[in-house]
Amino acid sequence: MDYNTFLDTITRRGNVPPEKAEPLTRATLETLAERLTRGEADDLASELPKQLKETLVSPTPEAEPFGLDEFINRVSRRAGVSPEEAREGVRAELSTLKNAVSDGEFRHVLSQLPRDFEALVGAQD
């Protein structure tokens, strides 16, 4: 999936204005990089469009242990959107990632996240 298709999919699935798709995408990927181990963030980045790879740079080798609510709050602050918009953006992002990367890679990402992330993306299918 190329960069523009990725952002268009976020806009459509998240029901967000096009101008918010990129900030939401970047905020979600930055937060995901904090939540995943560095190796997993690197693996995920390797399957994404070039414009998104640098966003998935993990700040530490270990994953930070925080749940979905904190994830949503971080995305909300980074993207400058409400928590409700952030939740929809994260849902759209995870759903889009599911289609943009290999099944195995997406399973590896989900395996490092609490179960409520899987429920969030499952609600979007």
PDB file of C-alpha atoms in Angstrom:
ATOM      1  CA  MET A   1       0.000   0.000   0.000  1.00  0.00           C
ATOM      2  CA  ASP A   2       1.465   3.387  -0.957  1.00  0.00           C
ATOM      3  CA  TYR A   3       1.483   6.468   1.280  1.00  0.00           C
ATOM      4  CA  ASN A   4      -1.485   8.285  -0.281  1.00  0.00           C
ATOM      5  CA  THR A   5      -3.628   5.162  -0.293  1.00  0.00           C
ATOM      6  CA  PHE A   6      -2.681   4.586   3.343  1.00  0.00           C
ATOM      7  CA  LEU A   7      -3.826   8.116   4.334  1.00  0.00           C
ATOM      8  CA  ASP A   8      -6.980   7.892   2.201  1.00  0.00           C
ATOM      9  CA  THR A   9      -7.857   4.628   3.938  1.00  0.00           C
ATOM     10  CA  ILE A  10      -7.366   6.231   7.372  1.00  0.00           C
ATOM     11  CA  THR A  11      -9.664   9.096   6.328  1.00  0.00           C
ATOM     12  CA  ARG A  12     -12.358   6.720   5.117  1.00  0.00           C
ATOM     13  CA  ARG A  13     -12.170   4.176   7.941  1.00  0.00           C
ATOM     14  CA  GLY A  14     -11.744   6.715  10.712  1.00  0.00           C
ATOM     15  CA  ASN A  15     -14.357   9.078   9.356  1.00  0.00           C
ATOM     16  CA  VAL A  16     -11.869  11.904   9.948  1.00  0.00           C
ATOM     17  CA  PRO A  17     -11.271  14.987   7.810  1.00  0.00           C
ATOM     18  CA  PRO A  18      -8.418  14.483   5.308  1.00  0.00           C
ATOM     19  CA  GLU A  19      -6.300  17.167   7.001  1.00  0.00           C
ATOM     20  CA  LYS A  20      -6.320  15.139  10.233  1.00  0.00           C
ATOM     21  CA  ALA A  21      -5.344  11.805   8.647  1.00  0.00           C
ATOM     22  CA  GLU A  22      -1.613  12.510   8.506  1.00  0.00           C
ATOM     23  CA  PRO A  23      -1.271  13.929  12.052  1.00  0.00           C
ATOM     24  CA  LEU A  24      -3.320  11.024  13.423  1.00  0.00           C
ATOM     25  CA  THR A  25      -1.264   8.506  11.473  1.00  0.00           C
ATOM     26  CA  ARG A  26       2.048   9.927  12.635  1.00  0.00           C
ATOM     27  CA  ALA A  27       0.875  10.243  16.254  1.00  0.00           C
ATOM     28  CA  THR A  28      -0.405   6.661  16.243  1.00  0.00           C
ATOM     29  CA  LEU A  29       2.824   5.273  14.777  1.00  0.00           C
ATOM     30  CA  GLU A  30       4.995   7.290  17.194  1.00  0.00           C
ATOM     31  CA  THR A  31       2.969   5.958  20.107  1.00  0.00           C
ATOM     32  CA  LEU A  32       3.049   2.442  18.708  1.00  0.00           C
ATOM     33  CA  ALA A  33       6.857   2.696  18.515  1.00  0.00           C
ATOM     34  CA  GLU A  34       6.897   3.438  22.258  1.00  0.00           C
ATOM     35  CA  ARG A  35       4.627   0.464  22.981  1.00  0.00           C
ATOM     36  CA  LEU A  36       6.518  -2.092  20.857  1.00  0.00           C
ATOM     37  CA  THR A  37      10.014  -3.459  21.319  1.00  0.00           C
ATOM     38  CA  ARG A  38      12.549  -1.774  19.037  1.00  0.00           C
ATOM     39  CA  GLY A  39      12.936  -4.935  16.969  1.00  0.00           C
ATOM     40  CA  GLU A  40       9.207  -5.205  16.361  1.00  0.00           C
ATOM     41  CA  ALA A  41       8.904  -1.492  15.526  1.00  0.00           C
ATOM     42  CA  ASP A  42      11.736  -1.933  12.999  1.00  0.00           C
ATOM     43  CA  ASP A  43      10.046  -5.008  11.511  1.00  0.00           C
ATOM     44  CA  LEU A  44       6.755  -3.141  11.146  1.00  0.00           C
ATOM     45  CA  ALA A  45       8.473  -0.088   9.633  1.00  0.00           C
ATOM     46  CA  SER A  46      10.110  -2.300   7.008  1.00  0.00           C
ATOM     47  CA  GLU A  47       6.663  -3.095   5.571  1.00  0.00           C
ATOM     48  CA  LEU A  48       5.329   0.478   5.473  1.00  0.00           C
ATOM     49  CA  PRO A  49       5.644   3.259   2.886  1.00  0.00           C
ATOM     50  CA  LYS A  50       8.928   5.192   3.096  1.00  0.00           C
ATOM     51  CA  GLN A  51       7.214   8.344   4.414  1.00  0.00           C
ATOM     52  CA  LEU A  52       6.047   6.456   7.526  1.00  0.00           C
ATOM     53  CA  LYS A  53       9.203   4.492   8.360  1.00  0.00           C
ATOM     54  CA  GLU A  54      10.929   7.268  10.341  1.00  0.00           C
ATOM     55  CA  THR A  55       7.836   7.695  12.498  1.00  0.00           C
ATOM     56  CA  LEU A  56       8.241   4.167  13.848  1.00  0.00           C
ATOM     57  CA  VAL A  57      11.601   4.683  15.533  1.00  0.00           C
ATOM     58  CA  SER A  58      11.448   3.147  18.992  1.00  0.00           C
ATOM     59  CA  PRO A  59      13.018   5.406  21.648  1.00  0.00           C
ATOM     60  CA  THR A  60      14.126   2.429  23.768  1.00  0.00           C
ATOM     61  CA  PRO A  61      14.870  -1.262  23.115  1.00  0.00           C
ATOM     62  CA  GLU A  62      12.082  -2.288  25.520  1.00  0.00           C
ATOM     63  CA  ALA A  63       8.397  -1.633  25.112  1.00  0.00           C
ATOM     64  CA  GLU A  64       6.715   0.802  27.495  1.00  0.00           C
ATOM     65  CA  PRO A  65       3.931  -1.022  29.370  1.00  0.00           C
ATOM     66  CA  PHE A  66       0.810   1.111  28.939  1.00  0.00           C
ATOM     67  CA  GLY A  67      -2.734   0.241  27.982  1.00  0.00           C
ATOM     68  CA  LEU A  68      -5.200   1.407  25.373  1.00  0.00           C
ATOM     69  CA  ASP A  69      -6.462   4.429  27.336  1.00  0.00           C
ATOM     70  CA  GLU A  70      -2.944   5.840  27.727  1.00  0.00           C
ATOM     71  CA  PHE A  71      -2.256   5.023  24.069  1.00  0.00           C
ATOM     72  CA  ILE A  72      -5.347   7.041  23.051  1.00  0.00           C
ATOM     73  CA  ASN A  73      -4.333   9.931  25.338  1.00  0.00           C
ATOM     74  CA  ARG A  74      -0.839  10.084  23.832  1.00  0.00           C
ATOM     75  CA  VAL A  75      -2.215  10.049  20.292  1.00  0.00           C
ATOM     76  CA  SER A  76      -4.730  12.741  21.224  1.00  0.00           C
ATOM     77  CA  ARG A  77      -2.003  15.031  22.597  1.00  0.00           C
ATOM     78  CA  ARG A  78       0.404  14.421  19.709  1.00  0.00           C
ATOM     79  CA  ALA A  79      -2.175  14.901  16.961  1.00  0.00           C
ATOM     80  CA  GLY A  80      -3.984  17.795  18.658  1.00  0.00           C
ATOM     81  CA  VAL A  81      -7.355  16.056  18.473  1.00  0.00           C
ATOM     82  CA  SER A  82      -9.981  15.029  21.010  1.00  0.00           C
ATOM     83  CA  PRO A  83      -9.710  11.617  22.680  1.00  0.00           C
ATOM     84  CA  GLU A  84     -12.772  10.499  20.683  1.00  0.00           C
ATOM     85  CA  GLU A  85     -11.119  11.501  17.392  1.00  0.00           C
ATOM     86  CA  ALA A  86      -7.907   9.823  18.541  1.00  0.00           C
ATOM     87  CA  ARG A  87      -9.759   6.584  19.320  1.00  0.00           C
ATOM     88  CA  GLU A  88     -11.324   6.562  15.846  1.00  0.00           C
ATOM     89  CA  GLY A  89      -7.957   7.392  14.297  1.00  0.00           C
ATOM     90  CA  VAL A  90      -6.232   4.558  16.179  1.00  0.00           C
ATOM     91  CA  ARG A  91      -9.006   2.157  15.177  1.00  0.00           C
ATOM     92  CA  ALA A  92      -8.627   3.200  11.528  1.00  0.00           C
ATOM     93  CA  GLU A  93      -4.827   3.014  11.753  1.00  0.00           C
ATOM     94  CA  LEU A  94      -4.788  -0.506  13.165  1.00  0.00           C
ATOM     95  CA  SER A  95      -7.335  -1.656  10.619  1.00  0.00           C
ATOM     96  CA  THR A  96      -5.271  -0.128   7.814  1.00  0.00           C
ATOM     97  CA  LEU A  97      -2.056  -1.646   9.167  1.00  0.00           C
ATOM     98  CA  LYS A  98      -3.785  -5.012   9.175  1.00  0.00           C
ATOM     99  CA  ASN A  99      -4.274  -4.659   5.407  1.00  0.00           C
ATOM    100  CA  ALA A 100      -0.974  -2.926   4.639  1.00  0.00           C
ATOM    101  CA  VAL A 101       1.443  -5.423   6.211  1.00  0.00           C
ATOM    102  CA  SER A 102       1.754  -9.205   6.161  1.00  0.00           C
ATOM    103  CA  ASP A 103      -0.556 -11.266   8.377  1.00  0.00           C
ATOM    104  CA  GLY A 104       2.424 -12.543  10.358  1.00  0.00           C
ATOM    105  CA  GLU A 105       3.754  -9.039  11.011  1.00  0.00           C
ATOM    106  CA  PHE A 106       0.365  -7.787  12.141  1.00  0.00           C
ATOM    107  CA  ARG A 107       0.040 -10.768  14.505  1.00  0.00           C
ATOM    108  CA  HIS A 108       3.479  -9.979  15.943  1.00  0.00           C
ATOM    109  CA  VAL A 109       2.419  -6.369  16.569  1.00  0.00           C
ATOM    110  CA  LEU A 110      -0.817  -7.434  18.262  1.00  0.00           C
ATOM    111  CA  SER A 111       1.041  -9.983  20.389  1.00  0.00           C
ATOM    112  CA  GLN A 112       2.886  -7.098  22.072  1.00  0.00           C
ATOM    113  CA  LEU A 113      -0.299  -5.160  22.815  1.00  0.00           C
ATOM    114  CA  PRO A 114      -3.033  -5.733  25.411  1.00  0.00           C
ATOM    115  CA  ARG A 115      -6.135  -7.613  24.242  1.00  0.00           C
ATOM    116  CA  ASP A 116      -8.266  -4.444  24.036  1.00  0.00           C
ATOM    117  CA  PHE A 117      -6.226  -3.390  20.971  1.00  0.00           C
ATOM    118  CA  GLU A 118      -7.325  -6.545  19.177  1.00  0.00           C
ATOM    119  CA  ALA A 119     -10.936  -5.822  20.116  1.00  0.00           C
ATOM    120  CA  LEU A 120     -10.565  -2.258  18.804  1.00  0.00           C
ATOM    121  CA  VAL A 121      -9.326  -3.388  15.389  1.00  0.00           C
ATOM    122  CA  GLY A 122     -11.840  -6.236  15.296  1.00  0.00           C
ATOM    123  CA  ALA A 123     -14.645  -3.714  15.598  1.00  0.00           C
ATOM    124  CA  GLN A 124     -13.514  -2.059  12.355  1.00  0.00           C
ATOM    125  CA  ASP A 125     -13.395  -5.079  10.049  1.00  0.00           C
TER     126      ASP A 125
END
